Amino acid sequence: MSPLRLDASAPGFERNFSAFLGRNRDTDENVDRIVADIVADVRARGDAALVDYTRKFDRFETDAAGLRVTEGERAKAAAKVPLTEREALEFAAERIETFHRTLLPKDVDFTDATGTRLGARYRPVDAAGVYVPGGTAAYPSSVLMNIVPAKVAGVQRIVMVVPTPDGVLNPLVMLAAGIAGADEIWRIGGAQAVAALAYGTQSIKPVDKITGPGNAYVAAAKRRVFGQVGIDLIAGPSEILVVADKQNDPAWIAADLLSQAEHDPSSQSVLIADDRAFADEVARAVESELGTMKRAEIAASSWRDNGAIILVPDIAACAPIVDRIAAEHVELAMDMPAAEALSGQIRHAGAIFLGRHTPEAIGDYVAGTNHVLPTSRAARFSGGLGVADFLKRTSLVSCTPDSLAALGPAALVLAAAEGLEAHGRSISIRLNRRN
């Protein structure tokens, strides 16, 4: 059950490493075709299609009115949550809100040397749709991670969709939705839920932005509706990259690697180490840990098929390898001065966890940062979910007669160069000039 082994000092490393990076962990090449049909069906039939898909996929008989979770249903389910779990969710929500308030951008408004006023205003989208998984596992933490930043941004209408297999509402998810501030909850999932959020139905008003993780069908649906609405990112299987020196406890590192492997067989866990004996100890610790896990079959499949152990000659100089992997989560399990120095060299990572006592899982729940992060090397060009994802920037420009006179001549030259006569005319007519 050994994962891929690579040695950065060995001949052929570049070829083998490139092949590793190029692996496709998507589960089904036919997903997009299926999703296209579902989206088209929801657009055409609206609520009727949602009722049919809810019966088919969630084994729940309902009419259109029953698709919305009532306030009474929400409260009844949430009341089942034990006090300790309620307090943990409230604690997490408070920390997430506190952190995300620091991310609020400030409006810009100034007058430059020509007398032209320039600025930018940030305003929230009117409505956001949040997808919450509800199949093989329920994730109340994802409810908080998506809704709290939207609330901080000032979104007025937040619509949550969550599949409820056999019609059963998850108490933790319902409680989290109440704590975070969901305005509407609909018991729908999959591509059909994404389509309903994007295009609306007879019962569901469309939203402006869709966020939240989901399976391959949800990801494909988000990709398909982009343009009709905004989306956060296309979430693929979970990933963790642990950079660890031999001073670590192998059992700690094994637990960290499996913390993502247990999500899905397509998840990926990678260890970068500079000591072969230590790497071997971690591999043995992973096997030992798997023997105690409830989700051992899933985690073992992930570790065997997608995991990797990469040996490097100098762990302090491994930033180029880390950047090429561009992982969702990067742990730097080493003493803080070294972790801080290495983190400063890393350019591509969804989130970085510094030091031996900062497991990635703390970021999944209560650190305050967001756990909705780019996967599949998308950290090369995007970041995690935040307040800015629910805001739009509008630019402001205001010229005086004098500032227009200062700016206009150069604009006229560019308009003429581009052959756009009316562009130039709209400027020159104000300057009492003709093109």
Short mmCIF file of C-alpha atoms in Angstrom, two decimals, residues 54-420:
data_model
loop_
_atom_site.label_atom_id
_atom_site.label_comp_id
_atom_site.label_asym_id
_atom_site.label_seq_id
_atom_site.Cartn_x
_atom_site.Cartn_y
_atom_site.Cartn_z
CA THR A 54 -34.93 15.00 -5.24
CA ARG A 55 -37.01 11.84 -5.51
CA LYS A 56 -34.39 10.12 -7.68
CA PHE A 57 -31.17 11.07 -5.91
CA ASP A 58 -32.27 11.73 -2.33
CA ARG A 59 -35.10 9.20 -2.09
CA PHE A 60 -37.42 11.90 -0.78
CA GLU A 61 -41.00 12.39 -1.96
CA THR A 62 -42.16 16.00 -1.88
CA ASP A 63 -43.93 18.64 -3.88
CA ALA A 64 -42.46 22.02 -4.80
CA ALA A 65 -43.62 23.62 -1.55
CA GLY A 66 -41.78 20.95 0.44
CA LEU A 67 -38.42 21.77 -1.13
CA ARG A 68 -37.93 24.74 1.18
CA VAL A 69 -36.93 23.99 4.76
CA THR A 70 -39.30 25.87 7.05
CA GLU A 71 -38.25 27.88 10.08
CA GLY A 72 -39.91 25.29 12.26
CA GLU A 73 -38.01 22.43 10.66
CA ARG A 74 -34.75 24.32 11.01
CA ALA A 75 -35.34 25.04 14.69
CA LYS A 76 -36.49 21.50 15.50
CA ALA A 77 -33.40 19.96 13.91
CA ALA A 78 -30.99 22.49 15.46
CA ALA A 79 -32.43 21.84 18.92
CA LYS A 80 -31.05 18.29 18.77
CA VAL A 81 -27.44 19.49 18.84
CA PRO A 82 -25.71 18.93 22.20
CA LEU A 83 -24.52 22.03 24.07
CA THR A 84 -20.82 21.27 23.60
CA GLU A 85 -21.20 21.10 19.82
CA ARG A 86 -23.34 24.23 19.79
CA GLU A 87 -20.67 26.12 21.73
CA ALA A 88 -17.95 24.84 19.40
CA LEU A 89 -19.85 26.09 16.34
CA GLU A 90 -20.47 29.47 17.96
CA PHE A 91 -16.79 29.70 18.90
CA ALA A 92 -15.75 28.89 15.34
CA ALA A 93 -18.24 31.36 13.83
CA GLU A 94 -16.97 34.16 16.05
CA ARG A 95 -13.36 33.53 15.05
CA ILE A 96 -14.24 33.30 11.34
CA GLU A 97 -16.15 36.58 11.54
CA THR A 98 -13.34 38.34 13.38
CA PHE A 99 -10.73 37.29 10.84
CA HIS A 100 -12.86 38.07 7.80
CA ARG A 101 -13.70 41.55 9.08
CA THR A 102 -9.99 42.33 8.77
CA LEU A 103 -10.24 41.49 5.06
CA LEU A 104 -12.86 44.14 4.26
CA PRO A 105 -11.36 46.46 1.63
CA LYS A 106 -11.61 50.21 2.06
CA ASP A 107 -13.12 52.54 -0.51
CA VAL A 108 -10.64 54.75 -2.35
CA ASP A 109 -11.26 58.41 -3.16
CA PHE A 110 -8.57 60.96 -4.05
CA THR A 111 -7.76 63.80 -6.44
CA ASP A 112 -4.56 63.51 -8.44
CA ALA A 113 -2.15 66.21 -9.57
CA THR A 114 -4.23 67.09 -12.66
CA GLY A 115 -7.31 67.73 -10.54
CA THR A 116 -9.01 64.50 -11.66
CA ARG A 117 -10.91 62.69 -8.95
CA LEU A 118 -10.37 58.94 -8.92
CA GLY A 119 -11.78 56.30 -6.67
CA ALA A 120 -13.22 52.86 -6.13
CA ARG A 121 -16.22 51.66 -4.17
CA TYR A 122 -16.83 48.15 -2.90
CA ARG A 123 -20.41 46.94 -2.74
CA PRO A 124 -21.79 43.45 -2.00
CA VAL A 125 -23.71 41.31 -4.44
CA ASP A 126 -27.44 41.33 -3.77
CA ALA A 127 -27.81 37.57 -3.31
CA ALA A 128 -25.44 34.67 -2.76
CA GLY A 129 -26.11 30.97 -3.06
CA VAL A 130 -24.17 28.58 -0.83
CA TYR A 131 -23.84 24.91 -1.68
CA VAL A 132 -23.37 22.61 1.34
CA PRO A 133 -22.54 18.93 0.79
CA GLY A 134 -24.92 16.50 2.41
CA GLY A 135 -24.17 13.10 0.97
CA THR A 136 -21.51 10.78 2.42
CA ALA A 137 -20.72 13.34 5.13
CA ALA A 138 -22.18 16.58 6.43
CA TYR A 139 -19.98 19.62 6.98
CA PRO A 140 -21.37 22.32 9.29
CA SER A 141 -17.95 23.96 9.17
CA SER A 142 -18.47 24.62 5.44
CA VAL A 143 -21.73 26.39 6.27
CA LEU A 144 -19.83 28.82 8.48
CA MET A 145 -16.94 29.24 6.03
CA ASN A 146 -19.27 30.28 3.20
CA ILE A 147 -22.02 32.24 4.93
CA VAL A 148 -20.07 34.21 7.53
CA PRO A 149 -17.84 36.01 4.95
CA ALA A 150 -20.95 36.79 2.88
CA LYS A 151 -22.62 38.33 5.92
CA VAL A 152 -19.49 40.32 6.74
CA ALA A 153 -19.48 41.60 3.14
CA GLY A 154 -23.06 42.81 3.58
CA VAL A 155 -24.94 40.39 1.31
CA GLN A 156 -28.65 40.89 1.97
CA ARG A 157 -29.99 37.51 0.79
CA ILE A 158 -28.13 34.26 1.41
CA VAL A 159 -29.66 31.08 -0.02
CA MET A 160 -28.35 27.73 1.19
CA VAL A 161 -28.91 24.51 -0.70
CA VAL A 162 -28.17 21.13 0.85
CA PRO A 163 -29.22 17.62 -0.17
CA THR A 164 -31.15 15.74 2.52
CA PRO A 165 -31.01 12.02 1.73
CA ASP A 166 -34.27 10.35 2.77
CA GLY A 167 -35.50 13.77 3.82
CA VAL A 168 -33.40 13.85 6.98
CA LEU A 169 -32.08 17.25 8.04
CA ASN A 170 -28.64 17.23 9.64
CA PRO A 171 -28.96 18.99 13.02
CA LEU A 172 -25.42 20.42 12.97
CA VAL A 173 -25.89 21.82 9.46
CA MET A 174 -29.20 23.42 10.42
CA LEU A 175 -27.69 24.92 13.56
CA ALA A 176 -24.69 26.25 11.64
CA ALA A 177 -27.02 27.84 9.09
CA GLY A 178 -28.85 29.63 11.90
CA ILE A 179 -25.65 30.81 13.58
CA ALA A 180 -24.18 32.04 10.30
CA GLY A 181 -27.39 33.69 9.10
CA ALA A 182 -28.82 31.79 6.11
CA ASP A 183 -32.00 33.48 4.92
CA GLU A 184 -33.35 30.51 2.95
CA ILE A 185 -32.59 26.79 3.00
CA TRP A 186 -33.64 24.43 0.22
CA ARG A 187 -33.39 20.64 0.42
CA ILE A 188 -31.84 20.17 -3.00
CA GLY A 189 -28.37 19.13 -4.07
CA GLY A 190 -26.19 18.19 -7.00
CA ALA A 191 -26.09 19.92 -10.37
CA GLN A 192 -29.81 20.62 -10.12
CA ALA A 193 -29.28 22.82 -7.05
CA VAL A 194 -26.59 24.83 -8.81
CA ALA A 195 -28.84 25.29 -11.84
CA ALA A 196 -31.72 26.46 -9.64
CA LEU A 197 -29.50 29.02 -7.92
CA ALA A 198 -28.17 30.32 -11.23
CA TYR A 199 -31.36 30.49 -13.29
CA GLY A 200 -34.10 30.43 -10.68
CA THR A 201 -37.31 28.40 -10.70
CA GLN A 202 -40.94 29.16 -9.94
CA SER A 203 -40.09 29.07 -6.21
CA ILE A 204 -36.41 30.00 -6.03
CA LYS A 205 -35.23 33.43 -7.05
CA PRO A 206 -31.83 33.37 -8.75
CA VAL A 207 -28.68 34.58 -7.00
CA ASP A 208 -25.68 36.55 -8.21
CA LYS A 209 -22.85 34.41 -6.85
CA ILE A 210 -22.56 30.71 -6.00
CA THR A 211 -19.98 29.39 -3.55
CA GLY A 212 -19.30 26.19 -1.69
CA PRO A 213 -17.70 22.79 -2.28
CA GLY A 214 -19.33 19.74 -3.75
CA ASN A 215 -18.71 16.59 -5.75
CA ALA A 216 -17.70 16.36 -9.41
CA TYR A 217 -21.27 17.05 -10.55
CA VAL A 218 -21.48 20.21 -8.47
CA ALA A 219 -18.10 21.39 -9.75
CA ALA A 220 -19.12 20.74 -13.36
CA ALA A 221 -22.40 22.58 -12.85
CA LYS A 222 -20.63 25.61 -11.37
CA ARG A 223 -18.30 25.68 -14.35
CA ARG A 224 -21.30 25.50 -16.72
CA VAL A 225 -23.31 28.34 -15.12
CA PHE A 226 -20.34 30.69 -14.74
CA GLY A 227 -21.14 33.87 -16.64
CA GLN A 228 -24.80 33.67 -15.75
CA VAL A 229 -23.61 34.01 -12.16
CA GLY A 230 -20.26 34.39 -10.46
CA ILE A 231 -18.64 31.44 -8.71
CA ASP A 232 -15.92 31.15 -6.10
CA LEU A 233 -13.77 28.41 -7.61
CA ILE A 234 -13.97 24.93 -9.08
CA ALA A 235 -13.21 22.70 -6.12
CA GLY A 236 -11.47 19.42 -6.84
CA PRO A 237 -10.40 16.66 -4.46
CA SER A 238 -8.75 17.77 -1.20
CA GLU A 239 -4.96 18.05 -0.93
CA ILE A 240 -2.31 18.38 1.73
CA LEU A 241 1.44 18.84 1.36
CA VAL A 242 3.48 18.37 4.53
CA VAL A 243 7.09 19.57 4.62
CA ALA A 244 8.66 17.90 7.63
CA ASP A 245 12.16 17.46 9.02
CA LYS A 246 13.30 14.47 11.08
CA GLN A 247 12.71 16.27 14.39
CA ASN A 248 8.98 15.55 14.06
CA ASP A 249 7.05 12.71 15.62
CA PRO A 250 6.22 10.42 12.65
CA ALA A 251 2.79 9.72 14.12
CA TRP A 252 1.92 13.42 14.05
CA ILE A 253 2.87 13.71 10.39
CA ALA A 254 1.01 10.51 9.50
CA ALA A 255 -2.14 11.88 11.12
CA ASP A 256 -1.78 15.11 9.15
CA LEU A 257 -1.41 13.26 5.86
CA LEU A 258 -4.49 11.16 6.57
CA SER A 259 -6.54 14.19 7.61
CA GLN A 260 -7.10 14.91 3.94
CA ALA A 261 -6.84 11.37 2.60
CA GLU A 262 -9.99 10.45 4.55
CA HIS A 263 -12.10 12.89 2.53
CA ASP A 264 -12.21 10.96 -0.71
CA PRO A 265 -10.28 8.29 -2.65
CA SER A 266 -9.29 11.07 -5.07
CA SER A 267 -7.76 13.22 -2.33
CA GLN A 268 -4.00 13.67 -2.29
CA SER A 269 -1.46 13.66 0.54
CA VAL A 270 2.20 14.46 -0.10
CA LEU A 271 5.19 14.41 2.23
CA ILE A 272 8.41 16.29 1.50
CA ALA A 273 11.28 15.22 3.77
CA ASP A 274 15.05 15.44 3.77
CA ASP A 275 15.69 12.23 5.71
CA ARG A 276 14.95 8.83 4.19
CA ALA A 277 14.76 7.01 7.52
CA PHE A 278 12.25 9.55 8.84
CA ALA A 279 10.15 9.26 5.67
CA ASP A 280 10.08 5.49 6.12
CA GLU A 281 8.93 5.93 9.72
CA VAL A 282 6.09 8.20 8.57
CA ALA A 283 5.02 5.62 5.98
CA ARG A 284 4.89 2.96 8.68
CA ALA A 285 2.96 5.30 10.97
CA VAL A 286 0.41 5.87 8.20
CA GLU A 287 -0.14 2.11 7.94
CA SER A 288 -0.56 1.88 11.70
CA GLU A 289 -3.00 4.82 11.79
CA LEU A 290 -5.08 3.34 8.99
CA GLY A 291 -5.72 0.33 11.16
CA THR A 292 -7.67 2.48 13.63
CA MET A 293 -9.69 4.69 11.25
CA LYS A 294 -13.40 4.39 10.51
CA ARG A 295 -12.79 5.77 7.01
CA ALA A 296 -9.73 3.56 6.52
CA GLU A 297 -10.81 2.22 3.13
CA ILE A 298 -11.20 5.70 1.68
CA ALA A 299 -7.97 7.00 3.20
CA ALA A 300 -5.98 3.93 2.19
CA SER A 301 -7.14 4.23 -1.40
CA SER A 302 -6.20 7.91 -1.48
CA TRP A 303 -2.76 7.30 0.03
CA ARG A 304 -2.01 4.36 -2.26
CA ASP A 305 -3.25 5.85 -5.53
CA ASN A 306 -2.54 9.57 -5.15
CA GLY A 307 -0.10 9.99 -2.28
CA ALA A 308 3.61 10.68 -2.64
CA ILE A 309 6.79 10.88 -0.58
CA ILE A 310 9.40 13.23 -2.03
CA LEU A 311 12.95 13.23 -0.68
CA VAL A 312 14.93 16.45 -1.06
CA PRO A 313 18.60 17.11 -0.27
CA ASP A 314 17.88 20.39 1.54
CA ILE A 315 14.48 21.01 3.10
CA ALA A 316 15.18 24.73 3.46
CA ALA A 317 15.51 24.98 -0.32
CA CYS A 318 12.41 23.02 -1.35
CA ALA A 319 10.21 26.05 -2.13
CA PRO A 320 10.44 25.51 -5.93
CA ILE A 321 8.99 22.00 -5.52
CA VAL A 322 6.29 23.28 -3.15
CA ASP A 323 5.38 25.99 -5.66
CA ARG A 324 5.08 23.55 -8.53
CA ILE A 325 2.69 21.37 -6.53
CA ALA A 326 0.72 24.52 -5.54
CA ALA A 327 -1.26 22.56 -2.98
CA GLU A 328 -4.49 23.47 -1.26
CA HIS A 329 -2.92 23.05 2.19
CA VAL A 330 0.80 23.30 2.97
CA GLU A 331 2.13 22.39 6.41
CA LEU A 332 5.65 23.45 7.35
CA ALA A 333 6.35 21.12 10.27
CA MET A 334 9.62 22.48 11.58
CA ASP A 335 10.92 24.97 14.11
CA MET A 336 9.40 28.42 13.67
CA PRO A 337 12.44 30.34 12.38
CA ALA A 338 12.91 27.76 9.64
CA ALA A 339 9.18 27.54 8.91
CA GLU A 340 8.91 31.33 8.68
CA ALA A 341 11.89 31.53 6.35
CA LEU A 342 10.57 28.81 4.05
CA SER A 343 7.05 30.29 4.00
CA GLY A 344 8.51 33.55 2.76
CA GLN A 345 9.86 31.75 -0.29
CA ILE A 346 6.59 29.96 -1.14
CA ARG A 347 4.47 31.74 -3.72
CA HIS A 348 1.76 29.20 -4.54
CA ALA A 349 -0.35 27.66 -1.76
CA GLY A 350 -3.98 27.86 -0.75
CA ALA A 351 -3.07 28.11 2.93
CA ILE A 352 0.19 27.69 4.85
CA PHE A 353 0.36 26.26 8.37
CA LEU A 354 3.57 27.15 10.17
CA GLY A 355 5.29 25.17 12.91
CA ARG A 356 5.01 21.75 14.48
CA HIS A 357 1.91 22.61 16.50
CA THR A 358 -0.25 23.92 13.63
CA PRO A 359 -2.04 20.99 12.03
CA GLU A 360 -4.03 21.81 8.91
CA ALA A 361 -7.22 20.61 10.60
CA ILE A 362 -7.16 23.62 12.93
CA GLY A 363 -7.73 25.76 9.83
CA ASP A 364 -10.65 23.59 8.80
CA TYR A 365 -12.55 24.54 11.93
CA VAL A 366 -11.53 27.27 14.34
CA ALA A 367 -8.41 29.18 13.28
CA GLY A 368 -10.64 31.78 11.61
CA THR A 369 -9.17 31.62 8.13
CA ASN A 370 -11.26 30.05 5.38
CA HIS A 371 -11.10 26.38 4.46
CA VAL A 372 -12.62 26.86 0.98
CA LEU A 373 -9.34 26.85 -0.93
CA PRO A 374 -8.02 26.33 -4.47
CA THR A 375 -7.21 22.75 -5.45
CA SER A 376 -5.68 20.99 -8.47
CA ARG A 377 -2.80 23.50 -8.61
CA ALA A 378 -5.20 26.44 -8.88
CA ALA A 379 -3.26 28.17 -6.09
CA ARG A 380 -1.00 29.33 -8.93
CA PHE A 381 -3.67 31.86 -9.89
CA SER A 382 -6.28 32.09 -7.14
CA GLY A 383 -6.77 32.20 -3.40
CA GLY A 384 -9.26 30.96 -0.86
CA LEU A 385 -12.79 32.18 -0.30
CA GLY A 386 -13.08 35.49 1.49
CA VAL A 387 -15.04 38.69 1.87
CA ALA A 388 -13.83 39.97 -1.49
CA ASP A 389 -15.62 37.12 -3.25
CA PHE A 390 -18.94 38.70 -2.27
CA LEU A 391 -17.95 42.26 -3.21
CA LYS A 392 -17.76 44.12 -6.52
CA ARG A 393 -15.44 47.06 -7.17
CA THR A 394 -16.86 50.05 -9.03
CA SER A 395 -14.41 52.66 -10.29
CA LEU A 396 -15.08 56.40 -10.01
CA VAL A 397 -13.75 59.15 -12.29
CA SER A 398 -14.57 62.87 -12.18
CA CYS A 399 -12.86 65.49 -14.36
CA THR A 400 -12.96 69.25 -14.04
CA PRO A 401 -12.61 71.39 -17.17
CA ASP A 402 -8.93 71.89 -16.33
CA SER A 403 -8.20 68.23 -15.63
CA LEU A 404 -9.99 67.17 -18.82
CA ALA A 405 -7.79 69.62 -20.70
CA ALA A 406 -4.74 68.00 -19.09
CA LEU A 407 -5.78 64.44 -19.88
CA GLY A 408 -7.61 64.93 -23.17
CA PRO A 409 -4.77 65.37 -25.68
CA ALA A 410 -3.19 62.00 -24.88
CA ALA A 411 -6.59 60.33 -25.00
CA LEU A 412 -7.23 61.88 -28.43
CA VAL A 413 -3.96 60.47 -29.73
CA LEU A 414 -4.86 56.98 -28.51
CA ALA A 415 -8.42 57.17 -29.89
CA ALA A 416 -7.06 58.15 -33.30
CA ALA A 417 -4.46 55.38 -33.17
CA GLU A 418 -7.21 52.85 -32.51
CA GLY A 419 -9.43 54.28 -35.26
CA LEU A 420 -12.30 55.05 -32.86
#
